Each structure stands twice: as C-alpha cells, then as structure tokens.
C-alpha cells in the first residue's frame, strides 16, 4: 500500500518536472554549469526539476529516504514551497500492490531521483534522449520505477509519455514491439565512449549498435524491444540513473545487473556510482554475460 501510494505521487511529479524541462528549454535560458569531469553538466532545469520532485515527495512521503542527483539545492525556500504539488496518479492507484511488496512501509522506501537524465543531450537540443527518472527501492532492491519522456511524439505532437512499472505487477505506458528470435541489438553511451565499453560490445558481436544519450532512453529501447541489451562496461552511471529502468525492466521479466552479473543495490547508504557498469536485457542475458571478458574492468 505504501509503495503504490508513493509511486502514484512519483508518476505525477515526474510529469510536472517534465513541464519544467520543457518550459526552461522554451525560455532559451538554460543556465549551464560544468560539474567537472567529462560531459558532466548541470542546468537550471536539473535544479528546478529536482526541487519540484524532492519537495513534493518529502511532503507526500515524509518517512521515505529521497536521494537526488543534484546536491546543491536548498529545499527551505519560498521557491521550493511554491513548487510543491500533492497530486497523484489515479492510474497507479487503480492497481493493487503485489502481495510480495505489500508489507513494505514508507520508511523502507529509498527514492532515487534523476530530475533530468541526459543533460548533455538537453543542452544540445537532442530532446528525444531526455528523461525524468524516479526509481523506488526497498531493502536494497529496485521495486518500482517511473520514466517520463517529455518530448515523446504522438502523431507529430510532442505530448510526452510516462512509463511506469512495479516488480510483480507489470509495466505500463508503452507498447513492446515483437522481437525476432536471436537478434542482438546493443545500445550504449553516445558521449562517454571508451575502450572497455567498445571491447565489451565487440565481444558480443552485435547485429547493430545504437548509441544514444541518457540511461533512461537506453532502458526505454530495451523495454520497447528496439534494442536487446543496454551494455556499458565502465563506471559513470549512478544509482539514480539505473533504479527506475532496473525496476521497470524487472517488472517485465528482464534483468539489470553490473557487467559481471551482480545485482545493482539501492540501499540508502550505498555508494552512488555503478562502478562495475551496467548490463540490462529483456532476454538472452546469459549470452551477453558469457561474452563479456572477465578482465574488462576493475571490480
Ligand atoms: P550516457 O549513457 O553516457 O548518456 O550516460 C548515462 C548517464 O550516466 C548520464 O546521466 C550520464 O551523465 C552518466 N554518466 C555516464 N558516464 C559518465 C561519466 N564518465 N561521468 C559522469 N557521468 C556519466
Ligand atoms: Mg542521469
Ligand atoms: Mg541528471
């Protein structure tokens, strides 16, 4: 019950954060800041979207732990208070919580927030790659997730869409295309390519490689059946990049781990980086795992 209640708020705030991303893009004043490292940017949109999501969730689910990507945000301001929304998704509340997750209490929840996944792509105007990610974990495991895609087009109109899922219940908000048996299409990074990433991909001998920005957008390709595996043999992604997609992929019967097959864990006190990379598939997980060289990166 606590899980579905919190998830219903997450769906609603993810969509409202998407409006913030669209409005700031339309204003033309992105306020770009370099956070250091390679292709590691922040804009006014990252900050304002996180402000909206986190202040709203703190009010809605005060006992949950909420961890957002941006760490320089003051939630005790008039602006923060003005952004609070208590709206929830009635679509989520129409579903009952799977029995296995029914015992989860609000204080067990750890909510991982990436207010704008694909900031580099946002800055470059590659809007289709941008997503808002909210993942919910309990006892270390990703159990529910929301991916909002603000610029998703329906009949030529950028209406946006929400994908959400709960492990044991299923996932909603998209259509999975039929996938030919044995096909191997891999998706990976566009802007953080390096040798270990390429070597792991080459070992799998994919039929095709799709390089796009953002962890959320790559998870969507796997969820919908456009790609068969998301493979990134490198540090770089953080828990807020993977938690939402991890939960949705799992809720469809797929799998997300590091590149050595170890589950990604989402306890409140885990280190944020996914140091040993990401492997996510809806099928043929063992094939990809068997092809990735054991020494591809430091464990
Ligand atoms: P990508 O697949 O490169 O678009 O990255 C997916 C997510 O992981 C984005 O949120 C990136 O910012 C993050 N990420 C990946 N590699 C790095 C890196 N080397 N440094 C910082 N962030 C990274
Ligand atoms: Mg991100
Ligand atoms: Mg981000």
PDB file of C-alpha atoms and ligand atoms in Angstrom:
ATOM      1  CA  UNK A   1       0.000   0.000   0.000  1.00  0.00           C
ATOM      2  CA  UNK A   2       2.744   2.479   0.982  1.00  0.00           C
ATOM      3  CA  UNK A   3       4.573   1.606  -2.224  1.00  0.00           C
ATOM      4  CA  UNK A   4       1.637   2.266  -4.556  1.00  0.00           C
ATOM      5  CA  UNK A   5       0.763   5.486  -2.715  1.00  0.00           C
ATOM      6  CA  UNK A   6       4.303   6.824  -3.084  1.00  0.00           C
ATOM      7  CA  UNK A   7       4.563   5.599  -6.679  1.00  0.00           C
ATOM      8  CA  UNK A   8       1.347   7.422  -7.570  1.00  0.00           C
ATOM      9  CA  UNK A   9       2.952  10.659  -6.361  1.00  0.00           C
ATOM     10  CA  UNK A  10       6.188   9.851  -8.236  1.00  0.00           C
ATOM     11  CA  UNK A  11       4.308   9.492 -11.527  1.00  0.00           C
ATOM     12  CA  UNK A  12       2.594  12.826 -11.040  1.00  0.00           C
ATOM     13  CA  UNK A  13       5.739  14.748 -10.017  1.00  0.00           C
ATOM     14  CA  UNK A  14       7.807  13.211 -12.822  1.00  0.00           C
ATOM     15  CA  UNK A  15       5.274  14.567 -15.310  1.00  0.00           C
ATOM     16  CA  UNK A  16       5.299  18.007 -13.650  1.00  0.00           C
ATOM     17  CA  UNK A  17       9.109  18.017 -13.681  1.00  0.00           C
ATOM     18  CA  UNK A  18       8.879  17.302 -17.405  1.00  0.00           C
ATOM     19  CA  UNK A  19       6.884  20.503 -17.827  1.00  0.00           C
ATOM     20  CA  UNK A  20       9.706  22.374 -16.055  1.00  0.00           C
ATOM     21  CA  UNK A  21      12.222  20.894 -18.516  1.00  0.00           C
ATOM     22  CA  UNK A  22      10.083  21.916 -21.471  1.00  0.00           C
ATOM     23  CA  UNK A  23       9.455  25.447 -20.122  1.00  0.00           C
ATOM     24  CA  UNK A  24      13.133  26.130 -19.430  1.00  0.00           C
ATOM     25  CA  UNK A  25      14.097  24.798 -22.857  1.00  0.00           C
ATOM     26  CA  UNK A  26      11.474  27.059 -24.432  1.00  0.00           C
ATOM     27  CA  UNK A  27      12.790  30.080 -22.473  1.00  0.00           C
ATOM     28  CA  UNK A  28      16.185  29.654 -24.148  1.00  0.00           C
ATOM     29  CA  UNK A  29      18.000  30.407 -20.874  1.00  0.00           C
ATOM     30  CA  UNK A  30      19.399  27.046 -19.750  1.00  0.00           C
ATOM     31  CA  UNK A  31      21.958  28.368 -17.223  1.00  0.00           C
ATOM     32  CA  UNK A  32      24.610  25.744 -17.983  1.00  0.00           C
ATOM     33  CA  UNK A  33      27.165  24.874 -15.263  1.00  0.00           C
ATOM     34  CA  UNK A  34      30.068  22.420 -15.694  1.00  0.00           C
ATOM     35  CA  UNK A  35      30.130  19.974 -12.745  1.00  0.00           C
ATOM     36  CA  UNK A  36      33.648  18.783 -13.669  1.00  0.00           C
ATOM     37  CA  UNK A  37      34.810  15.572 -15.321  1.00  0.00           C
ATOM     38  CA  UNK A  38      33.791  14.568 -18.826  1.00  0.00           C
ATOM     39  CA  UNK A  39      30.439  15.730 -20.191  1.00  0.00           C
ATOM     40  CA  UNK A  40      29.069  16.335 -16.700  1.00  0.00           C
ATOM     41  CA  UNK A  41      26.817  19.381 -16.921  1.00  0.00           C
ATOM     42  CA  UNK A  42      24.041  20.932 -14.863  1.00  0.00           C
ATOM     43  CA  UNK A  43      21.395  23.445 -15.967  1.00  0.00           C
ATOM     44  CA  UNK A  44      18.665  25.466 -14.259  1.00  0.00           C
ATOM     45  CA  UNK A  45      16.319  22.722 -15.414  1.00  0.00           C
ATOM     46  CA  UNK A  46      18.151  19.957 -13.489  1.00  0.00           C
ATOM     47  CA  UNK A  47      17.896  22.068 -10.322  1.00  0.00           C
ATOM     48  CA  UNK A  48      14.326  23.270 -10.651  1.00  0.00           C
ATOM     49  CA  UNK A  49      13.004  19.836 -11.651  1.00  0.00           C
ATOM     50  CA  UNK A  50      14.738  18.248  -8.646  1.00  0.00           C
ATOM     51  CA  UNK A  51      13.415  21.000  -6.381  1.00  0.00           C
ATOM     52  CA  UNK A  52       9.866  20.245  -7.519  1.00  0.00           C
ATOM     53  CA  UNK A  53      10.235  16.466  -7.260  1.00  0.00           C
ATOM     54  CA  UNK A  54      12.008  16.317  -3.910  1.00  0.00           C
ATOM     55  CA  UNK A  55       9.984  18.984  -2.032  1.00  0.00           C
ATOM     56  CA  UNK A  56       6.777  17.369  -3.237  1.00  0.00           C
ATOM     57  CA  UNK A  57       7.839  13.830  -2.300  1.00  0.00           C
ATOM     58  CA  UNK A  58       9.162  14.982   1.104  1.00  0.00           C
ATOM     59  CA  UNK A  59       5.698  16.336   1.843  1.00  0.00           C
ATOM     60  CA  UNK A  60       3.853  13.366   0.353  1.00  0.00           C
ATOM     61  CA  UNK A  61       6.025  10.543   1.747  1.00  0.00           C
ATOM     62  CA  UNK A  62       7.894  12.140   4.664  1.00  0.00           C
ATOM     63  CA  UNK A  63       9.252   8.872   6.076  1.00  0.00           C
ATOM     64  CA  UNK A  64      10.883   7.773   2.823  1.00  0.00           C
ATOM     65  CA  UNK A  65      14.562   8.458   2.083  1.00  0.00           C
ATOM     66  CA  UNK A  66      14.919  10.601  -1.034  1.00  0.00           C
ATOM     67  CA  UNK A  67      18.237  10.881  -2.860  1.00  0.00           C
ATOM     68  CA  UNK A  68      18.515  13.265  -5.814  1.00  0.00           C
ATOM     69  CA  UNK A  69      21.401  13.699  -8.236  1.00  0.00           C
ATOM     70  CA  UNK A  70      21.892  17.423  -7.640  1.00  0.00           C
ATOM     71  CA  UNK A  71      23.432  18.138  -4.244  1.00  0.00           C
ATOM     72  CA  UNK A  72      23.474  21.944  -4.144  1.00  0.00           C
ATOM     73  CA  UNK A  73      19.780  22.584  -3.619  1.00  0.00           C
ATOM     74  CA  UNK A  74      18.087  24.439  -0.739  1.00  0.00           C
ATOM     75  CA  UNK A  75      14.652  22.995  -0.042  1.00  0.00           C
ATOM     76  CA  UNK A  76      13.838  25.560   2.654  1.00  0.00           C
ATOM     77  CA  UNK A  77      12.932  28.446   0.373  1.00  0.00           C
ATOM     78  CA  UNK A  78       9.773  30.136  -0.860  1.00  0.00           C
ATOM     79  CA  UNK A  79      10.516  28.896  -4.369  1.00  0.00           C
ATOM     80  CA  UNK A  80      10.715  25.314  -3.102  1.00  0.00           C
ATOM     81  CA  UNK A  81       7.421  25.685  -1.237  1.00  0.00           C
ATOM     82  CA  UNK A  82       5.748  27.214  -4.285  1.00  0.00           C
ATOM     83  CA  UNK A  83       6.641  24.149  -6.361  1.00  0.00           C
ATOM     84  CA  UNK A  84       5.098  21.576  -4.014  1.00  0.00           C
ATOM     85  CA  UNK A  85       2.366  19.502  -5.580  1.00  0.00           C
ATOM     86  CA  UNK A  86       0.344  16.818  -3.793  1.00  0.00           C
ATOM     87  CA  UNK A  87      -1.216  15.434  -6.975  1.00  0.00           C
ATOM     88  CA  UNK A  88      -1.135  11.697  -7.521  1.00  0.00           C
ATOM     89  CA  UNK A  89      -1.763   9.371 -10.443  1.00  0.00           C
ATOM     90  CA  UNK A  90      -5.190   7.735 -10.318  1.00  0.00           C
ATOM     91  CA  UNK A  91      -3.974   5.214 -12.916  1.00  0.00           C
ATOM     92  CA  UNK A  92      -1.423   3.874 -10.438  1.00  0.00           C
ATOM     93  CA  UNK A  93      -3.955   3.738  -7.595  1.00  0.00           C
ATOM     94  CA  UNK A  94      -6.293   1.604  -9.731  1.00  0.00           C
ATOM     95  CA  UNK A  95      -3.787  -1.238  -9.348  1.00  0.00           C
ATOM     96  CA  UNK A  96      -3.285  -3.152  -6.130  1.00  0.00           C
ATOM     97  CA  UNK A  97       0.145  -3.776  -4.697  1.00  0.00           C
ATOM     98  CA  UNK A  98       1.622  -7.226  -5.460  1.00  0.00           C
ATOM     99  CA  UNK A  99       1.409  -9.443  -2.347  1.00  0.00           C
ATOM    100  CA  UNK A 100       5.202  -9.738  -2.125  1.00  0.00           C
ATOM    101  CA  UNK A 101       5.580  -5.968  -1.757  1.00  0.00           C
ATOM    102  CA  UNK A 102       2.500  -5.325   0.373  1.00  0.00           C
ATOM    103  CA  UNK A 103       4.494  -5.407   3.634  1.00  0.00           C
ATOM    104  CA  UNK A 104       6.787  -2.556   2.621  1.00  0.00           C
ATOM    105  CA  UNK A 105       6.385   0.504   4.835  1.00  0.00           C
ATOM    106  CA  UNK A 106       7.009   4.100   3.834  1.00  0.00           C
ATOM    107  CA  UNK A 107      10.168   4.215   5.955  1.00  0.00           C
ATOM    108  CA  UNK A 108      11.582   1.267   3.962  1.00  0.00           C
ATOM    109  CA  UNK A 109      11.463   3.237   0.706  1.00  0.00           C
ATOM    110  CA  UNK A 110      14.553   4.777  -0.875  1.00  0.00           C
ATOM    111  CA  UNK A 111      13.635   7.032  -3.791  1.00  0.00           C
ATOM    112  CA  UNK A 112      16.350   7.717  -6.375  1.00  0.00           C
ATOM    113  CA  UNK A 113      15.748  10.884  -8.386  1.00  0.00           C
ATOM    114  CA  UNK A 114      17.414  11.926 -11.634  1.00  0.00           C
ATOM    115  CA  UNK A 115      15.472  15.097 -12.457  1.00  0.00           C
ATOM    116  CA  UNK A 116      16.981  15.333 -15.937  1.00  0.00           C
ATOM    117  CA  UNK A 117      18.757  12.340 -17.374  1.00  0.00           C
ATOM    118  CA  UNK A 118      20.720  13.280 -20.485  1.00  0.00           C
ATOM    119  CA  UNK A 119      21.732  16.830 -19.582  1.00  0.00           C
ATOM    120  CA  UNK A 120      24.329  16.896 -22.335  1.00  0.00           C
ATOM    121  CA  UNK A 121      21.643  15.953 -24.843  1.00  0.00           C
ATOM    122  CA  UNK A 122      19.258  18.550 -23.350  1.00  0.00           C
ATOM    123  CA  UNK A 123      21.874  21.252 -23.854  1.00  0.00           C
ATOM    124  CA  UNK A 124      22.486  20.084 -27.435  1.00  0.00           C
ATOM    125  CA  UNK A 125      18.761  20.005 -28.244  1.00  0.00           C
ATOM    126  CA  UNK A 126      18.618  16.191 -28.626  1.00  0.00           C
ATOM    127  CA  UNK A 127      15.331  16.267 -26.785  1.00  0.00           C
ATOM    128  CA  UNK A 128      14.219  12.716 -27.549  1.00  0.00           C
ATOM    129  CA  UNK A 129      17.039  11.350 -25.369  1.00  0.00           C
ATOM    130  CA  UNK A 130      15.984  13.316 -22.264  1.00  0.00           C
ATOM    131  CA  UNK A 131      14.018  11.665 -19.438  1.00  0.00           C
ATOM    132  CA  UNK A 132      12.981  12.253 -15.831  1.00  0.00           C
ATOM    133  CA  UNK A 133      13.819   9.204 -13.715  1.00  0.00           C
ATOM    134  CA  UNK A 134      12.344   8.248 -10.342  1.00  0.00           C
ATOM    135  CA  UNK A 135      13.222   4.796  -9.018  1.00  0.00           C
ATOM    136  CA  UNK A 136      11.899   3.314  -5.788  1.00  0.00           C
ATOM    137  CA  UNK A 137      13.881   0.719  -3.856  1.00  0.00           C
ATOM    138  CA  UNK A 138      13.095  -1.269  -0.725  1.00  0.00           C
ATOM    139  CA  UNK A 139      15.581  -3.406   1.217  1.00  0.00           C
ATOM    140  CA  UNK A 140      18.186  -2.664  -1.452  1.00  0.00           C
ATOM    141  CA  UNK A 141      16.134  -3.831  -4.417  1.00  0.00           C
ATOM    142  CA  UNK A 142      14.626  -1.681  -7.190  1.00  0.00           C
ATOM    143  CA  UNK A 143      10.887  -2.410  -6.869  1.00  0.00           C
ATOM    144  CA  UNK A 144       9.111   0.340  -8.810  1.00  0.00           C
ATOM    145  CA  UNK A 145      10.046   2.993 -11.315  1.00  0.00           C
ATOM    146  CA  UNK A 146       8.877   5.904 -13.418  1.00  0.00           C
ATOM    147  CA  UNK A 147      10.435   7.157 -16.642  1.00  0.00           C
ATOM    148  CA  UNK A 148       8.903  10.313 -18.080  1.00  0.00           C
ATOM    149  CA  UNK A 149       9.885  11.301 -21.615  1.00  0.00           C
ATOM    150  CA  UNK A 150       8.901  14.974 -22.068  1.00  0.00           C
ATOM    151  CA  UNK A 151       9.399  15.174 -25.830  1.00  0.00           C
ATOM    152  CA  UNK A 152       7.912  11.854 -26.870  1.00  0.00           C
ATOM    153  CA  UNK A 153       5.897  12.428 -30.043  1.00  0.00           C
ATOM    154  CA  UNK A 154       2.409  11.152 -30.707  1.00  0.00           C
ATOM    155  CA  UNK A 155       1.189  11.837 -34.239  1.00  0.00           C
ATOM    156  CA  UNK A 156       3.793  14.542 -34.739  1.00  0.00           C
ATOM    157  CA  UNK A 157       2.958  16.303 -31.459  1.00  0.00           C
ATOM    158  CA  UNK A 158       5.418  16.371 -28.565  1.00  0.00           C
ATOM    159  CA  UNK A 159       2.954  15.238 -25.929  1.00  0.00           C
ATOM    160  CA  UNK A 160       5.362  13.279 -23.719  1.00  0.00           C
ATOM    161  CA  UNK A 161       4.695   9.922 -22.088  1.00  0.00           C
ATOM    162  CA  UNK A 162       5.099   8.109 -18.801  1.00  0.00           C
ATOM    163  CA  UNK A 163       6.393   4.570 -18.469  1.00  0.00           C
ATOM    164  CA  UNK A 164       5.991   3.008 -15.028  1.00  0.00           C
ATOM    165  CA  UNK A 165       6.213  -0.412 -13.505  1.00  0.00           C
ATOM    166  CA  UNK A 166       6.174  -2.429 -10.308  1.00  0.00           C
ATOM    167  CA  UNK A 167       8.008  -5.726  -9.860  1.00  0.00           C
ATOM    168  CA  UNK A 168       5.389  -8.471  -9.680  1.00  0.00           C
ATOM    169  CA  UNK A 169       2.674  -6.273 -11.211  1.00  0.00           C
ATOM    170  CA  UNK A 170       3.962  -5.348 -14.686  1.00  0.00           C
ATOM    171  CA  UNK A 171       4.772  -2.175 -16.607  1.00  0.00           C
ATOM    172  CA  UNK A 172       2.582   0.360 -18.383  1.00  0.00           C
ATOM    173  CA  UNK A 173       2.656   3.315 -20.765  1.00  0.00           C
ATOM    174  CA  UNK A 174       4.309   1.812 -23.864  1.00  0.00           C
ATOM    175  CA  UNK A 175       3.952  -0.959 -26.410  1.00  0.00           C
ATOM    176  CA  UNK A 176       6.611  -3.636 -26.761  1.00  0.00           C
ATOM    177  CA  UNK A 177       7.323  -4.498 -30.387  1.00  0.00           C
ATOM    178  CA  UNK A 178       7.716  -8.152 -31.478  1.00  0.00           C
ATOM    179  CA  UNK A 179      11.426  -9.043 -31.492  1.00  0.00           C
ATOM    180  CA  UNK A 180      12.891 -11.638 -33.903  1.00  0.00           C
ATOM    181  CA  UNK A 181      14.435 -14.658 -32.178  1.00  0.00           C
ATOM    182  CA  UNK A 182      18.221 -14.431 -31.770  1.00  0.00           C
ATOM    183  CA  UNK A 183      18.505 -10.768 -32.762  1.00  0.00           C
ATOM    184  CA  UNK A 184      21.302  -8.922 -30.939  1.00  0.00           C
ATOM    185  CA  UNK A 185      20.996  -5.151 -30.965  1.00  0.00           C
ATOM    186  CA  UNK A 186      23.009  -3.365 -28.282  1.00  0.00           C
ATOM    187  CA  UNK A 187      22.510   0.183 -27.055  1.00  0.00           C
ATOM    188  CA  UNK A 188      25.217   2.124 -25.244  1.00  0.00           C
ATOM    189  CA  UNK A 189      26.548   5.595 -24.469  1.00  0.00           C
ATOM    190  CA  UNK A 190      26.894   8.341 -27.056  1.00  0.00           C
ATOM    191  CA  UNK A 191      29.125  10.759 -25.158  1.00  0.00           C
ATOM    192  CA  UNK A 192      31.062   8.565 -22.675  1.00  0.00           C
ATOM    193  CA  UNK A 193      32.530   6.001 -25.078  1.00  0.00           C
ATOM    194  CA  UNK A 194      35.843   4.416 -24.148  1.00  0.00           C
ATOM    195  CA  UNK A 195      37.896   1.290 -24.835  1.00  0.00           C
ATOM    196  CA  UNK A 196      36.355  -1.008 -22.194  1.00  0.00           C
ATOM    197  CA  UNK A 197      32.856  -0.102 -23.418  1.00  0.00           C
ATOM    198  CA  UNK A 198      33.770  -0.815 -27.042  1.00  0.00           C
ATOM    199  CA  UNK A 199      35.662  -4.034 -26.209  1.00  0.00           C
ATOM    200  CA  UNK A 200      32.725  -5.499 -24.271  1.00  0.00           C
ATOM    201  CA  UNK A 201      30.386  -4.670 -27.148  1.00  0.00           C
ATOM    202  CA  UNK A 202      32.742  -6.129 -29.759  1.00  0.00           C
ATOM    203  CA  UNK A 203      32.935  -9.398 -27.782  1.00  0.00           C
ATOM    204  CA  UNK A 204      29.163  -9.777 -28.115  1.00  0.00           C
ATOM    205  CA  UNK A 205      29.326  -9.318 -31.919  1.00  0.00           C
ATOM    206  CA  UNK A 206      26.031  -7.408 -32.088  1.00  0.00           C
ATOM    207  CA  UNK A 207      23.964  -7.144 -35.280  1.00  0.00           C
ATOM    208  CA  UNK A 208      23.722  -3.411 -34.642  1.00  0.00           C
ATOM    209  CA  UNK A 209      24.815  -0.778 -32.119  1.00  0.00           C
ATOM    210  CA  UNK A 210      22.590   2.135 -31.101  1.00  0.00           C
ATOM    211  CA  UNK A 211      24.436   4.989 -29.385  1.00  0.00           C
ATOM    212  CA  UNK A 212      22.127   7.451 -27.685  1.00  0.00           C
ATOM    213  CA  UNK A 213      22.447   9.710 -24.673  1.00  0.00           C
ATOM    214  CA  UNK A 214      20.902   9.042 -21.285  1.00  0.00           C
ATOM    215  CA  UNK A 215      20.412   5.919 -19.193  1.00  0.00           C
ATOM    216  CA  UNK A 216      16.626   6.340 -19.237  1.00  0.00           C
ATOM    217  CA  UNK A 217      16.422   6.479 -23.023  1.00  0.00           C
ATOM    218  CA  UNK A 218      18.514   3.319 -23.339  1.00  0.00           C
ATOM    219  CA  UNK A 219      16.307   1.499 -20.845  1.00  0.00           C
ATOM    220  CA  UNK A 220      13.290   2.532 -22.939  1.00  0.00           C
ATOM    221  CA  UNK A 221      14.875   0.974 -26.051  1.00  0.00           C
ATOM    222  CA  UNK A 222      15.260  -2.309 -24.167  1.00  0.00           C
ATOM    223  CA  UNK A 223      11.770  -2.076 -22.638  1.00  0.00           C
ATOM    224  CA  UNK A 224      10.123  -1.472 -26.014  1.00  0.00           C
ATOM    225  CA  UNK A 225      12.161  -4.075 -27.906  1.00  0.00           C
ATOM    226  CA  UNK A 226      14.089  -1.638 -30.125  1.00  0.00           C
ATOM    227  CA  UNK A 227      17.324  -2.888 -28.527  1.00  0.00           C
ATOM    228  CA  UNK A 228      18.065  -6.247 -26.926  1.00  0.00           C
ATOM    229  CA  UNK A 229      20.731  -5.151 -24.440  1.00  0.00           C
ATOM    230  CA  UNK A 230      21.967  -1.998 -22.727  1.00  0.00           C
ATOM    231  CA  UNK A 231      25.680  -2.569 -22.187  1.00  0.00           C
ATOM    232  CA  UNK A 232      28.062  -0.049 -20.621  1.00  0.00           C
ATOM    233  CA  UNK A 233      31.317  -1.576 -19.329  1.00  0.00           C
ATOM    234  CA  UNK A 234      32.552   1.488 -17.477  1.00  0.00           C
ATOM    235  CA  UNK A 235      31.959   3.450 -14.309  1.00  0.00           C
ATOM    236  CA  UNK A 236      29.856   6.578 -14.950  1.00  0.00           C
ATOM    237  CA  UNK A 237      26.200   5.882 -14.242  1.00  0.00           C
ATOM    238  CA  UNK A 238      24.883   6.383 -10.715  1.00  0.00           C
ATOM    239  CA  UNK A 239      22.058   4.737  -8.782  1.00  0.00           C
ATOM    240  CA  UNK A 240      19.605   7.467  -9.853  1.00  0.00           C
ATOM    241  CA  UNK A 241      20.379   6.650 -13.499  1.00  0.00           C
ATOM    242  CA  UNK A 242      19.545   2.966 -13.186  1.00  0.00           C
ATOM    243  CA  UNK A 243      16.962   2.443 -10.399  1.00  0.00           C
ATOM    244  CA  UNK A 244      13.835   3.369 -12.395  1.00  0.00           C
ATOM    245  CA  UNK A 245      14.825   1.390 -15.505  1.00  0.00           C
ATOM    246  CA  UNK A 246      16.014  -1.532 -13.371  1.00  0.00           C
ATOM    247  CA  UNK A 247      12.577  -1.789 -11.726  1.00  0.00           C
ATOM    248  CA  UNK A 248      10.621  -1.461 -14.979  1.00  0.00           C
ATOM    249  CA  UNK A 249      12.810  -3.970 -16.840  1.00  0.00           C
ATOM    250  CA  UNK A 250      12.469  -6.414 -13.932  1.00  0.00           C
ATOM    251  CA  UNK A 251       8.726  -5.910 -13.789  1.00  0.00           C
ATOM    252  CA  UNK A 252       8.624  -7.142 -17.420  1.00  0.00           C
ATOM    253  CA  UNK A 253      10.689 -10.234 -16.637  1.00  0.00           C
ATOM    254  CA  UNK A 254      14.018  -8.772 -17.787  1.00  0.00           C
ATOM    255  CA  UNK A 255      17.210  -8.224 -15.839  1.00  0.00           C
ATOM    256  CA  UNK A 256      19.630  -5.426 -14.949  1.00  0.00           C
ATOM    257  CA  UNK A 257      22.982  -6.051 -13.257  1.00  0.00           C
ATOM    258  CA  UNK A 258      26.567  -4.852 -13.468  1.00  0.00           C
ATOM    259  CA  UNK A 259      28.646  -6.272 -16.354  1.00  0.00           C
ATOM    260  CA  UNK A 260      29.640  -9.263 -14.177  1.00  0.00           C
ATOM    261  CA  UNK A 261      26.030 -10.256 -13.448  1.00  0.00           C
ATOM    262  CA  UNK A 262      25.859  -8.830  -9.930  1.00  0.00           C
ATOM    263  CA  UNK A 263      22.619  -7.110  -8.886  1.00  0.00           C
ATOM    264  CA  UNK A 264      22.741  -3.345  -8.506  1.00  0.00           C
ATOM    265  CA  UNK A 265      21.823  -2.455  -4.923  1.00  0.00           C
ATOM    266  CA  UNK A 266      19.939   0.643  -3.856  1.00  0.00           C
ATOM    267  CA  UNK A 267      20.118   0.832  -0.038  1.00  0.00           C
ATOM    268  CA  UNK A 268      20.123   4.383   1.334  1.00  0.00           C
ATOM    269  CA  UNK A 269      23.811   4.127   2.267  1.00  0.00           C
ATOM    270  CA  UNK A 270      25.287   2.559  -0.905  1.00  0.00           C
ATOM    271  CA  UNK A 271      27.965   4.403  -2.877  1.00  0.00           C
ATOM    272  CA  UNK A 272      26.208   6.235  -5.702  1.00  0.00           C
ATOM    273  CA  UNK A 273      28.396   5.097  -8.636  1.00  0.00           C
ATOM    274  CA  UNK A 274      27.680   1.899 -10.549  1.00  0.00           C
ATOM    275  CA  UNK A 275      31.409   1.255 -10.545  1.00  0.00           C
ATOM    276  CA  UNK A 276      31.254  -2.003 -12.495  1.00  0.00           C
ATOM    277  CA  UNK A 277      28.985  -0.826 -15.297  1.00  0.00           C
ATOM    278  CA  UNK A 278      25.543  -1.849 -16.487  1.00  0.00           C
ATOM    279  CA  UNK A 279      24.063  -4.800 -18.384  1.00  0.00           C
ATOM    280  CA  UNK A 280      20.301  -4.826 -18.959  1.00  0.00           C
ATOM    281  CA  UNK A 281      18.354  -7.198 -21.175  1.00  0.00           C
ATOM    282  CA  UNK A 282      14.831  -8.466 -21.662  1.00  0.00           C
ATOM    283  CA  UNK A 283      16.175 -11.805 -22.958  1.00  0.00           C
ATOM    284  CA  UNK A 284      19.453 -13.676 -23.680  1.00  0.00           C
ATOM    285  CA  UNK A 285      21.010 -12.248 -20.514  1.00  0.00           C
ATOM    286  CA  UNK A 286      23.291 -15.277 -20.104  1.00  0.00           C
ATOM    287  CA  UNK A 287      24.579 -14.902 -23.671  1.00  0.00           C
ATOM    288  CA  UNK A 288      25.760 -11.325 -23.067  1.00  0.00           C
ATOM    289  CA  UNK A 289      27.188 -12.183 -19.663  1.00  0.00           C
ATOM    290  CA  UNK A 290      29.169 -15.113 -21.112  1.00  0.00           C
ATOM    291  CA  UNK A 291      30.672 -12.895 -23.839  1.00  0.00           C
ATOM    292  CA  UNK A 292      31.866 -10.024 -21.623  1.00  0.00           C
ATOM    293  CA  UNK A 293      35.582 -10.572 -20.880  1.00  0.00           C
ATOM    294  CA  UNK A 294      36.235 -11.232 -17.166  1.00  0.00           C
ATOM    295  CA  UNK A 295      39.032  -8.628 -17.105  1.00  0.00           C
ATOM    296  CA  UNK A 296      37.085  -5.905 -18.943  1.00  0.00           C
ATOM    297  CA  UNK A 297      37.285  -3.540 -15.964  1.00  0.00           C
ATOM    298  CA  UNK A 298      38.289  -3.323 -12.306  1.00  0.00           C
ATOM    299  CA  UNK A 299      35.894  -4.969  -9.872  1.00  0.00           C
TER     300      UNK A 299
HETATM  301  P1  LIG B   1      25.354   8.109 -21.147  1.00  0.00           P
HETATM  302  O1  LIG B   1      24.942   6.714 -21.464  1.00  0.00           O
HETATM  303  O2  LIG B   1      26.808   8.389 -21.406  1.00  0.00           O
HETATM  304  O3  LIG B   1      24.455   9.115 -21.790  1.00  0.00           O
HETATM  305  O4  LIG B   1      25.200   8.263 -19.599  1.00  0.00           O
HETATM  306  C1  LIG B   1      24.079   7.824 -18.872  1.00  0.00           C
HETATM  307  C2  LIG B   1      24.058   8.514 -17.512  1.00  0.00           C
HETATM  308  O5  LIG B   1      25.264   8.217 -16.816  1.00  0.00           O
HETATM  309  C3  LIG B   1      24.000  10.039 -17.628  1.00  0.00           C
HETATM  310  O6  LIG B   1      23.292  10.544 -16.536  1.00  0.00           O
HETATM  311  C4  LIG B   1      25.446  10.449 -17.538  1.00  0.00           C
HETATM  312  O7  LIG B   1      25.602  11.720 -17.008  1.00  0.00           O
HETATM  313  C5  LIG B   1      26.031   9.394 -16.610  1.00  0.00           C
HETATM  314  N1  LIG B   1      27.414   9.103 -16.959  1.00  0.00           N
HETATM  315  C6  LIG B   1      27.891   8.137 -17.777  1.00  0.00           C
HETATM  316  N2  LIG B   1      29.228   8.191 -17.888  1.00  0.00           N
HETATM  317  C7  LIG B   1      29.627   9.230 -17.126  1.00  0.00           C
HETATM  318  C8  LIG B   1      30.898   9.806 -16.804  1.00  0.00           C
HETATM  319  N3  LIG B   1      32.029   9.309 -17.291  1.00  0.00           N
HETATM  320  N4  LIG B   1      30.905  10.881 -15.967  1.00  0.00           N
HETATM  321  C9  LIG B   1      29.763  11.384 -15.464  1.00  0.00           C
HETATM  322  N5  LIG B   1      28.542  10.876 -15.723  1.00  0.00           N
HETATM  323  C10 LIG B   1      28.467   9.815 -16.530  1.00  0.00           C
HETATM  324 MG1  LIG B   2      21.461  10.720 -15.476  1.00  0.00          MG
HETATM  325 MG1  LIG B   3      20.670  14.067 -14.377  1.00  0.00          MG
END
